[in-house]
Short mmCIF file of C-alpha atoms in Angstrom, two decimals:
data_model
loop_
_atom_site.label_atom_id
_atom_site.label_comp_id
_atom_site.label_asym_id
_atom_site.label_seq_id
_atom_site.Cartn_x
_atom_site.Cartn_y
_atom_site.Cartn_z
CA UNK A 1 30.86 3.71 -15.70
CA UNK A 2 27.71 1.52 -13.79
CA UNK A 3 26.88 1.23 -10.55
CA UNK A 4 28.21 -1.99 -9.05
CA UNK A 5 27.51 -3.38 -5.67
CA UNK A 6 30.62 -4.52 -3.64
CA UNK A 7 29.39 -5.46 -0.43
CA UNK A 8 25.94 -6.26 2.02
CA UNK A 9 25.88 -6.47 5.70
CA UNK A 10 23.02 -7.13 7.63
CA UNK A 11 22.56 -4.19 9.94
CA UNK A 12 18.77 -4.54 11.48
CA UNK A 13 16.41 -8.51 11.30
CA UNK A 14 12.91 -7.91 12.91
CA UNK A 15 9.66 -9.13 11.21
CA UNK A 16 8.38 -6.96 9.27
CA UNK A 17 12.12 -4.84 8.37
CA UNK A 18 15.39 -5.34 7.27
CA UNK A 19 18.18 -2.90 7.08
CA UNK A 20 21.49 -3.61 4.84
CA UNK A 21 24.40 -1.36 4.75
CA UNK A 22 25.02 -1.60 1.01
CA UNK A 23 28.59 -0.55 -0.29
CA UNK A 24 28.38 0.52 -4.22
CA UNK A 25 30.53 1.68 -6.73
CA UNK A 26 28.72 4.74 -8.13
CA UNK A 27 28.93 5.48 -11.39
CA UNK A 28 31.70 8.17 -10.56
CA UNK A 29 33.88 5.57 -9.50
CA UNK A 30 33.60 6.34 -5.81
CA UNK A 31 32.67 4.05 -3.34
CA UNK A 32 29.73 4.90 -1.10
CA UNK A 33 27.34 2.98 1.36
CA UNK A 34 23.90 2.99 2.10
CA UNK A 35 21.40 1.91 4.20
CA UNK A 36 18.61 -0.05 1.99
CA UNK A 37 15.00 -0.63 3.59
CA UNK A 38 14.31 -4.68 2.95
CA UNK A 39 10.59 -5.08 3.13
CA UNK A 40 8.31 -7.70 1.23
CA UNK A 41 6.21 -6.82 -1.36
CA UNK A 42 3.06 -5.30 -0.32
CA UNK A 43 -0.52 -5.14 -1.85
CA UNK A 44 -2.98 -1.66 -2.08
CA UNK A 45 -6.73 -2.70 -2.38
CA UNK A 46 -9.15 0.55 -3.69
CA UNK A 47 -12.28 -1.26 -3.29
CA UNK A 48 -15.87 -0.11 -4.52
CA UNK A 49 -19.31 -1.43 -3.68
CA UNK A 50 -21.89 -1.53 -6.55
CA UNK A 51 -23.60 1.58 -5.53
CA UNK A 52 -19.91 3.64 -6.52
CA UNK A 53 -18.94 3.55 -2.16
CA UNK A 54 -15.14 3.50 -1.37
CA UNK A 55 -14.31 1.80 1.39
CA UNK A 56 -11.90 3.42 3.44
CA UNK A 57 -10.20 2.03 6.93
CA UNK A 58 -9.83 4.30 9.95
CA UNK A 59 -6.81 2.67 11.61
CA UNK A 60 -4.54 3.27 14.13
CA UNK A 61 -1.03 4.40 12.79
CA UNK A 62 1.97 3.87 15.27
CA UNK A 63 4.67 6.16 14.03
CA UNK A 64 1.86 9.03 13.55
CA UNK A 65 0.34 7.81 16.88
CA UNK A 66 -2.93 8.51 15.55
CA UNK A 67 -6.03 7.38 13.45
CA UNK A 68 -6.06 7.96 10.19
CA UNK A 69 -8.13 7.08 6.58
CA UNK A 70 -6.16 4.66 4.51
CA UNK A 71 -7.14 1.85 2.24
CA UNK A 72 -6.86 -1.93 2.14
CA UNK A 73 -2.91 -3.01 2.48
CA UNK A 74 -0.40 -5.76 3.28
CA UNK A 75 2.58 -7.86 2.67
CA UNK A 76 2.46 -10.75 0.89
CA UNK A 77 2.74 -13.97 2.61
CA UNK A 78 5.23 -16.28 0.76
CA UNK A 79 3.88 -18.18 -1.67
CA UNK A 80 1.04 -16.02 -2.59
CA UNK A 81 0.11 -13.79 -5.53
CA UNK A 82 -0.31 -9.98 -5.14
CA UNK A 83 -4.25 -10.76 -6.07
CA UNK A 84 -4.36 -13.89 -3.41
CA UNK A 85 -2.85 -11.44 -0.82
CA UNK A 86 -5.51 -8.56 -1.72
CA UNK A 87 -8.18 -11.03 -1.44
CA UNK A 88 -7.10 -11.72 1.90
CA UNK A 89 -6.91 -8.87 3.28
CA UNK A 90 -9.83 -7.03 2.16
CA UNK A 91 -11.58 -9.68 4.03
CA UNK A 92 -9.07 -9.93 6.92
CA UNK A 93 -9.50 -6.00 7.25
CA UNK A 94 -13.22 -5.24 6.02
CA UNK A 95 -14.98 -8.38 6.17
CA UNK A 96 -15.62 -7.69 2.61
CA UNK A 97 -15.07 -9.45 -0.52
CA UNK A 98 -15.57 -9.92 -4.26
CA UNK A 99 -14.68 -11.86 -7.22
CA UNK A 100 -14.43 -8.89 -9.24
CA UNK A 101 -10.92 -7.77 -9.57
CA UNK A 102 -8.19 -5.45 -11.12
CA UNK A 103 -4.75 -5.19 -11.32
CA UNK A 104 -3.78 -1.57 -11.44
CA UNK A 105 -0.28 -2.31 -12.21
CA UNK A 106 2.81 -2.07 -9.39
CA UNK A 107 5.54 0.34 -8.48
CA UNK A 108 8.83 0.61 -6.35
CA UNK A 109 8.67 1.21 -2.81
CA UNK A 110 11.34 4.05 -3.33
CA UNK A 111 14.94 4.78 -3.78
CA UNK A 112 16.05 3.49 -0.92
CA UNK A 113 13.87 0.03 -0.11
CA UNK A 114 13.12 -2.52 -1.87
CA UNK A 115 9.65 -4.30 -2.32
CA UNK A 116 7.03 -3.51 -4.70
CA UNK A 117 3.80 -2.33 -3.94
CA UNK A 118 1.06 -3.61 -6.08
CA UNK A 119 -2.44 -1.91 -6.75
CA UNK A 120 -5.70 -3.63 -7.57
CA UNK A 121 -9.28 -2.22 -8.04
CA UNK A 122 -11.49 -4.47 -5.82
CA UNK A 123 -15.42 -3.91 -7.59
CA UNK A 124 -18.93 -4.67 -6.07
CA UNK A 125 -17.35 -5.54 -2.76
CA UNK A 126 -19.88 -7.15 0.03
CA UNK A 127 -20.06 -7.36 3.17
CA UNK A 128 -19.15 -11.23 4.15
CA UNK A 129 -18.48 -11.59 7.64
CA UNK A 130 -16.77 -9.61 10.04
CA UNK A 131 -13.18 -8.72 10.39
CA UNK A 132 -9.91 -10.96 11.52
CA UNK A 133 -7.85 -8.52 12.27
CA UNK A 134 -3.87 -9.31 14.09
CA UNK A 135 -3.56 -8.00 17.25
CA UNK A 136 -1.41 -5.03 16.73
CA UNK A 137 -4.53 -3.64 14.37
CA UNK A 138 -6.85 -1.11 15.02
CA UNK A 139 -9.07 -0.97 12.23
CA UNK A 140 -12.78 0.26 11.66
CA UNK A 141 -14.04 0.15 7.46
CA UNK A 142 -16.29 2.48 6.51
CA UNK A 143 -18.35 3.22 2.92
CA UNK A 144 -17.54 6.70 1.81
CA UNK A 145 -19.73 8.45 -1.11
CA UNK A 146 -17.18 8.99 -4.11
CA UNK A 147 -17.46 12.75 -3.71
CA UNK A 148 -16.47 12.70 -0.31
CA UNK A 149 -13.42 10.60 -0.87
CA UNK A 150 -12.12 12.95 -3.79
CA UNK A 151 -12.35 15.56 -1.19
CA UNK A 152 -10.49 13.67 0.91
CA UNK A 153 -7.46 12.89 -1.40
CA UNK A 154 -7.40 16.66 -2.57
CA UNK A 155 -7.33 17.96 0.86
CA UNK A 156 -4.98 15.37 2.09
CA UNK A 157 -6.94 13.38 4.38
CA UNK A 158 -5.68 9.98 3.10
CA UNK A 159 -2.28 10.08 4.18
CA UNK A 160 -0.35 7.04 3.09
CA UNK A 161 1.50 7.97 0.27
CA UNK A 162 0.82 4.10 -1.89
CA UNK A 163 -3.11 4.63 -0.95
CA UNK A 164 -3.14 7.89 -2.55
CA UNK A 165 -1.18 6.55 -5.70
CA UNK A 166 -3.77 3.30 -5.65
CA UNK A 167 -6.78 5.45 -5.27
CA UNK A 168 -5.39 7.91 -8.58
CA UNK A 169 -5.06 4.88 -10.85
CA UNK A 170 -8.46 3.40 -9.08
CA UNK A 171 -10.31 6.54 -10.43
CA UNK A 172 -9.03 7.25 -13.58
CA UNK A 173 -9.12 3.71 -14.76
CA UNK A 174 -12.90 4.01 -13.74
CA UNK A 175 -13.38 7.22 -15.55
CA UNK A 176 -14.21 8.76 -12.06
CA UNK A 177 -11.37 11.23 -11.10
CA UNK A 178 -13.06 14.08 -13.37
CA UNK A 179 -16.77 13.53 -12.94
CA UNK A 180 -18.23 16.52 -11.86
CA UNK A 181 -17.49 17.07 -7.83
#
């Protein structure tokens, strides 16, 4: 037997979040409800200057109610591509930009949202004004050496989960996850 949804009902609207109580039939033939995350798609930006530094972004995080090292991110505005929306807001977030980019592929948000997050490789980033950042961001970009930020990832510095995945697929696609550390 397949899984079959039965029912939606809209438990939670606010901007950035939705939350549906889905009721399925499982594969067993029960009937069980969930809650589903409903987010947008969202874009991961690894981005590299010429010279082989990562920028990373020291931001505030709410829900950890601290700073921590993450990369370039953000939802897609209707209308736009995954690479329009990295574009955006590498520059929105870094003041950076470049024309050289690289889709890394995408991937679920997880079992129980829905979304995409997509990953690009942003290369020879420079600087091209400052930031625009939205009010409710607290961001400083900074250029890491490539060493530094392998440290980083292995001792778990960079903590958002879809960063980490971005930066993997960044490296190896570069041929730079096993250089010598």
């Amino acid at each position: 037997m397949d899984w079959q949804l039965l029912s939606k009902k809209e438990i939670l609207d606010r901007p950035h979040v939705r939350i549906e109580e889905w009721t399925m039939q499982m594969h067993t033939g029960r009937e069980r409800s969930f809650d589903i995350g409903m987010y947008r798609d969202a874009v991961m930006v690894f981005a590299v200057t010429h010279e082989e530094r990562i920028l990373l972004l020291w931001q505030y995080v709410v829900p950890a109610q601290k700073k921590v090292y993450s990369i370039v991110a953000g939802y897609m505005d209707e209308g736009e591509t995954p690479e329009e929306t990295g574009r955006r807001e590498l520059l929105e977030e870094s003041g950076y930009q470049t024309d050289d980019w690289m889709s890394l592929g995408s991937t679920l948000r997880s079992k129980w949202e829905t979304g995409s997050f997509h990953f690009f490789l942003a290369r020879g980033i420079e600087k091209a004004g400052g930031q625009l950042l939205e009010e409710a961001e607290d961001i400083e970009p900074a250029l890491f050496p490539l060493d530094e930020v392998k440290r980083m990832l292995r001792d778990s510095e960079i903590h958002d989960v879809a960063a980490v995945a971005c930066a993997y697929k960044a490296l190896e696609y570069l041929g730079l996850h096993h250089r010598s550390e």
